[in-house]
């Protein structure tokens, strides 16, 4: 019984000592060892480690961490205000240095905030709004990332990436943009409609012109045909009547009298001559 | 199933990553062993202890589903990857298994929230989030873009160990990428024909950034859901569309007019020409007829000119005088010579302006047989 007790006690002590001297570092962490608050040795790799019982372990996340800043106003070089919302990805590269300078992730975020915001402001201040929004956006992000990373290196931190999520305009500028957009669209709508009118007028007048030409050509052709007909008729008449012009004159005159005196006519006739030679 | 480390840690205070920073050492196995020690004092411990050992060993069996892989950690450090099926690991606290769903598609929504949290969303059930969806375009216009990103785990160890809060990361990266791409496009392209290209550019950009983070994430698709102008100007945009329609309508109407009148004109032209052809033929035929008639008469006349002449004259005279409408006044030649003839004016209902044919008056119809023999 006594032996058992001693065995139990020994086991207990062993377990306590073991628990104070063994520790694990997970795959996403590094750890540093402190002896009475003073860092000792290198940062530890993942796995099971042994330490002296009176030393402390401080774990750090070694993954890429997130820093999401609040949207803030920045002035561009053409004196326009932009609401810039960026995020940053950062990583603890030197846990020892990190522990000595900023101690905790919260402290690190404070530093990151200061550095990145001032870099962002400085960079955007050198470009116009159009450049910031579209043409030089990627370049600005790269520039800010690199500069921030250099500045923040003294805290054992690496800035992996600074990316601009949003570049928005303050409300009063939104209004003017909307007004401009609206005006632009109205102009476009007008243009489409009047282009339509123009096109339509062209088509209609072209059609009218074509119709006029078609009819005129037809009339011309008709006149030519009629003329040819008349010419032919004249030729035929001349040929026929030319055989005896005096008889033609005689016969045609008679016909003309007959036709000409068809209407109501008053005639004074003297008997005894001509037609009336046989009338006493 | 979402392997969020922080969640995992909050669910299991002594989870796979061991104690939190700053907590100092603590042995999760301490209490257990104390229990075992206490059990030793009780009778039957000799049976209980091996039994406990067996139970403890049995906890090392685990299964990996078909959509998962197993990531085995030994003392928190990555040790091996296991495929779907049954496996064994050294029981806690030595080894521990994570089971990320590598086959599952995850999705992130930007610019809107689907009302149900499920994978299936129907359009129209979404709540817009303008603060996320309004973006500036390259020509300084504003456009409202809502899109989703589908992604899956490309590399389970990278996914689990390299980046904190993976889903948030994807969302941030997506937002930044989409805004960058929209930022160098013109609003009309974003709204109309460049959507495919925008999706592709955003996907490439996202993949590049995520690979730089070594996030172990594969971006499957970027899909624009709803892209429209901001509410404040949407009517003007719609009006442009209807103006475009109007333009087409005007043109079509004019075309219709043209298609209507031109065939008619061509028909009219054909009619005019045909009429003329007809008239031409008519003229010629009449001439031929008259000529033939004249020739025939002439031929007959030549056989007996005097008598024919006489006959034709008499017939014509007879014809003229037979007209009922014609007034005939017979005067003796002497009377006609002596008196200045006075003729009563034609009655009012008669045609005015009929010249009276005075005998021998110049201008009287020549060849009028009645006046021909006048002395």
Tab-separated table of N, CA and C in Angstrom, chain B residues 310-372:
chain	number	residue	atom	x	y	z
B	310	UNK	N	-66.780	66.371	-158.859
B	310	UNK	CA	-68.135	66.913	-158.794
B	310	UNK	C	-68.934	66.202	-157.718
B	311	UNK	N	-68.848	64.891	-157.765
B	311	UNK	CA	-69.650	64.089	-156.838
B	311	UNK	C	-69.263	64.398	-155.398
B	312	UNK	N	-67.981	64.449	-155.149
B	312	UNK	CA	-67.532	64.676	-153.774
B	312	UNK	C	-67.993	66.031	-153.266
B	313	UNK	N	-67.928	67.014	-154.190
B	313	UNK	CA	-68.365	68.368	-153.789
B	313	UNK	C	-69.825	68.359	-153.423
B	314	UNK	N	-70.626	67.765	-154.276
B	314	UNK	CA	-72.072	67.751	-154.058
B	314	UNK	C	-72.404	67.026	-152.769
B	315	UNK	N	-71.728	65.919	-152.547
B	315	UNK	CA	-72.000	65.157	-151.332
B	315	UNK	C	-71.666	65.967	-150.101
B	316	UNK	N	-70.554	66.656	-150.188
B	316	UNK	CA	-70.156	67.455	-149.022
B	316	UNK	C	-71.169	68.548	-148.776
B	317	UNK	N	-71.580	69.222	-149.830
B	317	UNK	CA	-72.533	70.322	-149.705
B	317	UNK	C	-73.831	69.807	-149.124
B	318	UNK	N	-74.252	68.695	-149.676
B	318	UNK	CA	-75.503	68.094	-149.211
B	318	UNK	C	-75.409	67.800	-147.717
B	319	UNK	N	-74.315	67.288	-147.364
B	319	UNK	CA	-74.096	66.923	-145.965
B	319	UNK	C	-74.157	68.145	-145.061
B	320	UNK	N	-73.524	69.210	-145.556
B	320	UNK	CA	-73.500	70.434	-144.754
B	320	UNK	C	-74.899	71.009	-144.622
B	321	UNK	N	-75.577	71.057	-145.735
B	321	UNK	CA	-76.893	71.686	-145.706
B	321	UNK	C	-77.928	70.819	-145.016
B	322	UNK	N	-77.659	69.544	-144.924
B	322	UNK	CA	-78.630	68.650	-144.280
B	322	UNK	C	-78.646	68.842	-142.771
B	323	UNK	N	-77.668	69.553	-142.282
B	323	UNK	CA	-77.613	69.750	-140.828
B	323	UNK	C	-78.801	70.574	-140.354
B	324	UNK	N	-79.558	70.033	-139.394
B	324	UNK	CA	-80.765	70.697	-138.917
B	324	UNK	C	-80.438	71.994	-138.207
B	325	UNK	N	-79.285	72.041	-137.591
B	325	UNK	CA	-78.960	73.223	-136.793
B	325	UNK	C	-78.583	74.435	-137.635
B	326	UNK	N	-78.368	74.229	-138.874
B	326	UNK	CA	-77.847	75.321	-139.692
B	326	UNK	C	-78.991	76.144	-140.312
B	327	UNK	N	-78.913	77.457	-140.049
B	327	UNK	CA	-79.895	78.367	-140.687
B	327	UNK	C	-79.482	78.594	-142.137
B	328	UNK	N	-80.441	78.527	-142.980
B	328	UNK	CA	-80.122	78.757	-144.406
B	328	UNK	C	-80.985	79.911	-144.933
B	329	UNK	N	-80.315	80.820	-145.500
B	329	UNK	CA	-81.033	82.000	-146.058
B	329	UNK	C	-80.705	82.089	-147.539
B	330	UNK	N	-81.718	81.982	-148.337
B	330	UNK	CA	-81.492	82.083	-149.783
B	330	UNK	C	-81.805	83.520	-150.247
B	331	UNK	N	-80.862	84.161	-150.894
B	331	UNK	CA	-81.072	85.538	-151.404
B	331	UNK	C	-80.833	85.535	-152.909
B	332	UNK	N	-81.642	86.365	-153.578
B	332	UNK	CA	-81.427	86.537	-155.014
B	332	UNK	C	-80.124	87.286	-155.235
B	333	UNK	N	-79.412	86.957	-156.249
B	333	UNK	CA	-78.101	87.546	-156.456
B	333	UNK	C	-78.165	89.063	-156.573
B	334	UNK	N	-79.184	89.555	-157.239
B	334	UNK	CA	-79.303	91.017	-157.419
B	334	UNK	C	-79.541	91.691	-156.101
B	335	UNK	N	-80.462	91.126	-155.339
B	335	UNK	CA	-80.767	91.700	-154.022
B	335	UNK	C	-79.501	91.703	-153.181
B	336	UNK	N	-78.841	90.612	-153.276
B	336	UNK	CA	-77.629	90.501	-152.466
B	336	UNK	C	-76.604	91.559	-152.852
B	337	UNK	N	-76.549	91.873	-154.149
B	337	UNK	CA	-75.586	92.884	-154.610
B	337	UNK	C	-76.032	94.280	-154.260
B	338	UNK	N	-77.406	94.540	-154.362
B	338	UNK	CA	-77.874	95.895	-154.171
B	338	UNK	C	-77.959	96.298	-152.707
B	339	UNK	N	-78.413	95.495	-151.937
B	339	UNK	CA	-78.635	95.887	-150.536
B	339	UNK	C	-77.433	95.501	-149.677
B	340	UNK	N	-77.250	96.355	-148.743
B	340	UNK	CA	-76.340	95.902	-147.683
B	340	UNK	C	-77.176	94.988	-146.797
B	341	UNK	N	-76.871	93.825	-146.880
B	341	UNK	CA	-77.782	92.910	-146.153
B	341	UNK	C	-77.737	93.141	-144.642
B	342	UNK	N	-78.921	93.130	-144.131
B	342	UNK	CA	-79.006	93.230	-142.684
B	342	UNK	C	-79.479	91.898	-142.146
B	343	UNK	N	-78.742	91.440	-141.308
B	343	UNK	CA	-79.137	90.142	-140.727
B	343	UNK	C	-79.515	90.325	-139.285
B	344	UNK	N	-80.631	89.765	-139.034
B	344	UNK	CA	-81.032	89.806	-137.627
B	344	UNK	C	-79.991	89.046	-136.814
B	345	UNK	N	-79.778	89.631	-135.638
B	345	UNK	CA	-78.830	88.946	-134.760
B	345	UNK	C	-79.380	87.580	-134.377
B	346	UNK	N	-78.488	86.775	-134.153
B	346	UNK	CA	-78.901	85.429	-133.737
B	346	UNK	C	-79.699	85.519	-132.457
B	347	UNK	N	-80.702	84.703	-132.341
B	347	UNK	CA	-81.457	84.679	-131.074
B	347	UNK	C	-80.520	84.405	-129.879
B	348	UNK	N	-80.952	84.943	-128.740
B	348	UNK	CA	-80.031	84.885	-127.568
B	348	UNK	C	-79.549	83.477	-127.238
B	349	UNK	N	-80.449	82.505	-127.433
B	349	UNK	CA	-80.019	81.153	-127.019
B	349	UNK	C	-79.030	80.555	-128.018
B	350	UNK	N	-78.918	81.239	-129.214
B	350	UNK	CA	-77.993	80.688	-130.206
B	350	UNK	C	-76.562	81.031	-129.839
B	351	UNK	N	-75.678	80.344	-130.437
B	351	UNK	CA	-74.272	80.630	-130.172
B	351	UNK	C	-73.914	81.987	-130.748
B	352	UNK	N	-73.307	82.810	-129.943
B	352	UNK	CA	-72.927	84.157	-130.392
B	352	UNK	C	-71.658	84.093	-131.225
B	353	UNK	N	-71.438	85.178	-131.955
B	353	UNK	CA	-70.162	85.323	-132.647
B	353	UNK	C	-70.034	84.463	-133.890
B	354	UNK	N	-71.163	84.005	-134.391
B	354	UNK	CA	-71.065	83.266	-135.644
B	354	UNK	C	-70.918	84.257	-136.799
B	355	UNK	N	-69.856	84.216	-137.506
B	355	UNK	CA	-69.709	85.199	-138.597
B	355	UNK	C	-70.696	84.886	-139.719
B	356	UNK	N	-71.315	85.910	-140.129
B	356	UNK	CA	-72.234	85.714	-141.279
B	356	UNK	C	-71.406	85.665	-142.547
B	357	UNK	N	-71.714	84.733	-143.337
B	357	UNK	CA	-70.950	84.624	-144.578
B	357	UNK	C	-71.607	85.493	-145.648
B	358	UNK	N	-71.006	86.642	-145.850
B	358	UNK	CA	-71.547	87.537	-146.906
B	358	UNK	C	-71.024	87.044	-148.248
B	359	UNK	N	-71.900	87.109	-149.261
B	359	UNK	CA	-71.429	86.614	-150.557
B	359	UNK	C	-70.289	87.466	-151.079
B	360	UNK	N	-69.308	86.802	-151.539
B	360	UNK	CA	-68.188	87.515	-152.157
B	360	UNK	C	-67.302	88.216	-151.158
B	361	UNK	N	-67.681	88.144	-149.911
B	361	UNK	CA	-66.852	88.803	-148.898
B	361	UNK	C	-65.546	88.031	-148.753
B	362	UNK	N	-64.483	88.758	-148.828
B	362	UNK	CA	-63.216	88.043	-148.598
B	362	UNK	C	-63.235	87.433	-147.197
B	363	UNK	N	-62.664	86.344	-147.055
B	363	UNK	CA	-62.680	85.686	-145.721
B	363	UNK	C	-63.825	84.728	-145.638
B	364	UNK	N	-64.752	84.830	-146.612
B	364	UNK	CA	-65.801	83.819	-146.591
B	364	UNK	C	-65.155	82.482	-146.915
B	365	UNK	N	-65.714	81.467	-146.381
B	365	UNK	CA	-65.081	80.146	-146.581
B	365	UNK	C	-64.838	79.900	-148.052
B	366	UNK	N	-63.575	79.699	-148.325
B	366	UNK	CA	-63.217	79.465	-149.719
B	366	UNK	C	-63.761	78.136	-150.163
B	367	UNK	N	-63.993	78.090	-151.398
B	367	UNK	CA	-64.432	76.817	-151.961
B	367	UNK	C	-65.856	76.487	-151.607
B	368	UNK	N	-66.559	77.510	-150.948
B	368	UNK	CA	-67.962	77.208	-150.659
B	368	UNK	C	-68.708	77.250	-151.984
B	369	UNK	N	-69.249	76.167	-152.332
B	369	UNK	CA	-69.783	76.084	-153.702
B	369	UNK	C	-70.842	77.135	-154.009
B	370	UNK	N	-71.567	77.569	-152.985
B	370	UNK	CA	-72.657	78.541	-153.211
B	370	UNK	C	-72.116	79.860	-153.732
B	371	UNK	N	-70.872	80.198	-153.267
B	371	UNK	CA	-70.349	81.517	-153.633
B	371	UNK	C	-69.385	81.429	-154.814
B	372	UNK	N	-69.148	80.236	-155.176
B	372	UNK	CA	-68.110	80.058	-156.171
B	372	UNK	C	-68.471	80.736	-157.491
